[in-house]
Protein backbone atom coordinates (compact mmCIF):
# COMPACT_ATOMS: atom_id res chain seq x y z
CA UNK A 1 54.20 90.07 100.63
CA UNK A 2 51.41 90.02 98.15
CA UNK A 3 50.44 93.51 98.99
CA UNK A 4 53.92 94.57 98.22
CA UNK A 5 53.79 92.94 94.79
CA UNK A 6 50.40 94.66 93.89
CA UNK A 7 51.59 97.97 94.95
CA UNK A 8 54.88 97.64 92.84
CA UNK A 9 52.79 96.53 89.97
CA UNK A 10 50.49 99.73 90.42
CA UNK A 11 53.38 102.02 90.40
CA UNK A 12 54.65 100.43 87.10
CA UNK A 13 51.31 100.93 85.64
CA UNK A 14 51.25 104.57 86.84
CA UNK A 15 54.56 105.24 85.27
CA UNK A 16 53.43 103.94 82.02
CA UNK A 17 55.78 100.92 81.64
CA UNK A 18 52.98 98.72 80.09
CA UNK A 19 52.12 101.34 77.51
CA UNK A 20 55.53 101.27 75.77
CA UNK A 21 53.84 101.05 72.20
CA UNK A 22 52.28 104.49 72.76
CA UNK A 23 54.35 107.62 72.45
CA UNK A 24 53.29 110.22 74.86
CA UNK A 25 53.69 113.75 73.69
CA UNK A 26 52.90 116.79 75.88
CA UNK A 27 52.55 120.28 74.28
CA UNK A 28 51.45 123.58 75.69
CA UNK A 29 48.38 125.27 74.46
CA UNK A 30 49.03 127.46 71.45
CA UNK A 31 52.28 125.72 70.44
CA UNK A 32 52.96 123.19 67.75
CA UNK A 33 53.80 119.44 68.09
CA UNK A 34 55.39 117.23 65.52
CA UNK A 35 54.44 113.47 65.53
CA UNK A 36 57.53 111.70 64.01
CA UNK A 37 57.57 108.23 62.73
CA UNK A 38 60.74 106.34 62.86
CA UNK A 39 61.21 105.56 59.26
CA UNK A 40 61.18 107.50 55.85
CA UNK A 41 58.07 107.08 53.82
CA UNK A 42 58.86 105.44 50.43
CA UNK A 43 57.39 106.62 47.03
CA UNK A 44 55.30 103.43 46.76
CA UNK A 45 53.83 104.05 50.25
CA UNK A 46 50.85 105.94 51.32
CA UNK A 47 50.51 107.30 54.98
CA UNK A 48 47.06 107.60 56.89
CA UNK A 49 46.72 109.63 60.04
CA UNK A 50 43.73 109.20 62.37
CA UNK A 51 42.90 111.28 65.48
CA UNK A 52 40.56 109.32 68.00
CA UNK A 53 39.64 106.97 64.99
CA UNK A 54 38.82 109.76 62.50
CA UNK A 55 41.14 110.25 59.42
CA UNK A 56 42.85 113.64 59.48
CA UNK A 57 45.47 113.01 56.68
CA UNK A 58 46.10 111.00 53.58
CA UNK A 59 49.89 111.49 52.50
CA UNK A 60 50.71 110.27 49.09
CA UNK A 61 52.56 113.01 47.48
CA UNK A 62 51.80 116.97 47.39
CA UNK A 63 49.23 116.59 44.42
CA UNK A 64 47.37 113.57 45.61
CA UNK A 65 47.21 114.06 49.36
CA UNK A 66 44.59 115.48 51.64
CA UNK A 67 44.42 117.20 54.94
CA UNK A 68 41.05 116.89 56.72
CA UNK A 69 39.54 119.53 59.00
CA UNK A 70 38.21 116.89 61.46
CA UNK A 71 34.83 116.85 63.22
CA UNK A 72 33.62 120.44 63.76
CA UNK A 73 36.76 121.80 61.93
CA UNK A 74 39.02 120.97 64.73
CA UNK A 75 42.07 120.75 62.66
CA UNK A 76 41.12 123.48 59.80
CA UNK A 77 44.44 125.06 58.66
CA UNK A 78 46.37 123.50 61.75
CA UNK A 79 47.91 120.39 59.96
CA UNK A 80 51.22 120.24 58.17
CA UNK A 81 52.98 117.07 56.82
CA UNK A 82 56.27 116.20 55.75
CA UNK A 83 55.84 114.23 52.41
CA UNK A 84 59.31 112.64 52.76
CA UNK A 85 59.02 111.22 56.25
CA UNK A 86 55.26 111.19 56.77
CA UNK A 87 55.51 113.21 59.98
CA UNK A 88 52.50 115.21 61.18
CA UNK A 89 52.68 118.65 62.64
CA UNK A 90 49.68 120.08 64.60
CA UNK A 91 50.06 123.92 64.74
CA UNK A 92 48.56 126.27 67.36
CA UNK A 93 47.28 123.37 69.46
CA UNK A 94 44.23 123.76 71.68
CA UNK A 95 42.82 121.44 74.40
CA UNK A 96 40.52 119.72 71.68
CA UNK A 97 43.67 118.39 69.92
CA UNK A 98 44.46 116.20 72.81
CA UNK A 99 43.96 112.47 72.20
CA UNK A 100 45.14 109.43 70.24
CA UNK A 101 46.97 109.70 66.95
CA UNK A 102 47.57 106.72 64.95
CA UNK A 103 49.95 106.64 61.80
CA UNK A 104 49.24 103.84 59.25
CA UNK A 105 51.18 102.90 56.27
CA UNK A 106 49.95 101.21 53.17
CA UNK A 107 52.51 99.64 50.83
CA UNK A 108 51.53 99.25 47.30
CA UNK A 109 52.50 96.28 45.21
CA UNK A 110 55.05 96.55 42.42
CA UNK A 111 52.27 97.12 39.89
CA UNK A 112 51.35 100.40 41.54
CA UNK A 113 47.81 98.98 42.36
CA UNK A 114 46.18 99.95 45.60
CA UNK A 115 42.64 100.71 46.75
CA UNK A 116 41.93 104.53 45.93
CA UNK A 117 41.31 106.09 49.27
CA UNK A 118 40.63 109.57 47.98
CA UNK A 119 38.14 108.80 45.27
CA UNK A 120 37.30 112.31 44.46
CA UNK A 121 39.62 114.10 42.04
CA UNK A 122 39.76 117.08 44.33
CA UNK A 123 40.49 116.77 48.20
CA UNK A 124 37.36 117.48 50.29
CA UNK A 125 38.92 118.64 53.58
CA UNK A 126 35.47 118.52 55.28
CA UNK A 127 35.01 114.77 54.64
CA UNK A 128 34.74 112.75 57.92
CA UNK A 129 35.90 109.22 57.52
CA UNK A 130 35.66 106.77 60.48
CA UNK A 131 38.27 104.16 61.02
CA UNK A 132 36.48 100.81 60.80
CA UNK A 133 39.55 98.56 60.40
CA UNK A 134 43.32 98.78 59.22
CA UNK A 135 43.78 99.50 55.75
CA UNK A 136 47.38 99.10 56.24
CA UNK A 137 49.99 98.59 59.04
CA UNK A 138 49.77 100.70 62.11
CA UNK A 139 53.27 101.93 62.57
CA UNK A 140 53.16 104.35 65.48
CA UNK A 141 50.56 105.51 68.02
CA UNK A 142 50.72 108.70 69.97
CA UNK A 143 48.96 110.15 72.95
CA UNK A 144 49.00 113.79 72.94
CA UNK A 145 48.03 116.01 75.77
CA UNK A 146 47.58 119.82 75.63
CA UNK A 147 47.84 121.93 78.59
CA UNK A 148 48.49 125.32 80.18
CA UNK A 149 50.78 123.96 82.80
CA UNK A 150 53.17 121.01 82.84
CA UNK A 151 50.43 118.49 83.62
CA UNK A 152 47.07 118.31 81.85
CA UNK A 153 43.91 117.45 83.71
CA UNK A 154 43.67 114.22 81.75
CA UNK A 155 46.95 112.98 82.94
CA UNK A 156 46.37 113.91 86.50
CA UNK A 157 42.97 112.04 86.49
CA UNK A 158 44.56 109.06 84.93
CA UNK A 159 47.20 108.82 87.72
CA UNK A 160 44.43 109.42 90.41
CA UNK A 161 42.22 106.75 88.98
CA UNK A 162 45.15 104.25 88.77
CA UNK A 163 46.22 104.93 92.33
CA UNK A 164 42.67 104.46 93.63
CA UNK A 165 42.44 101.19 91.83
CA UNK A 166 45.66 100.05 93.38
CA UNK A 167 44.43 101.08 96.71
CA UNK A 168 41.35 98.94 96.09
CA UNK A 169 43.49 95.94 95.16
CA UNK A 170 45.35 96.32 98.49
CA UNK A 171 42.04 96.17 100.66
């Protein structure tokens, strides 16, 4: 009976039931993917987008926002933002765009005071900023896979590893 319970638990893990807070997006190589948040960005809010803990976008308004190229220029000329919603679009995706994306929101107080995150008067798209802690509230996390076929190698490897782990638990 215990073996049946462990096996059932493993199948739930493989299906991703316990990762409900992470939205999984799959996109084919060369296509675009839009990462949508569930609410509309307010004028007194600033959005930050991170890819594998590296900031790739600071969204305030069109004049004070910045899109970053990422490490090695991974996102150079591939990012688009919706200044009303805070949604992020990655165009012409490649396998190196697969990974974890986080949307963080910073709500300013009524006086308009907030920490200046883009201290330079001009956006430096080549700047690399590592996420060390949350500056605001993480509102949505995405796991993006990029592949030629319906399943990426990473997704298949994750499922194989989980099934192997479940098999070990049954021994």
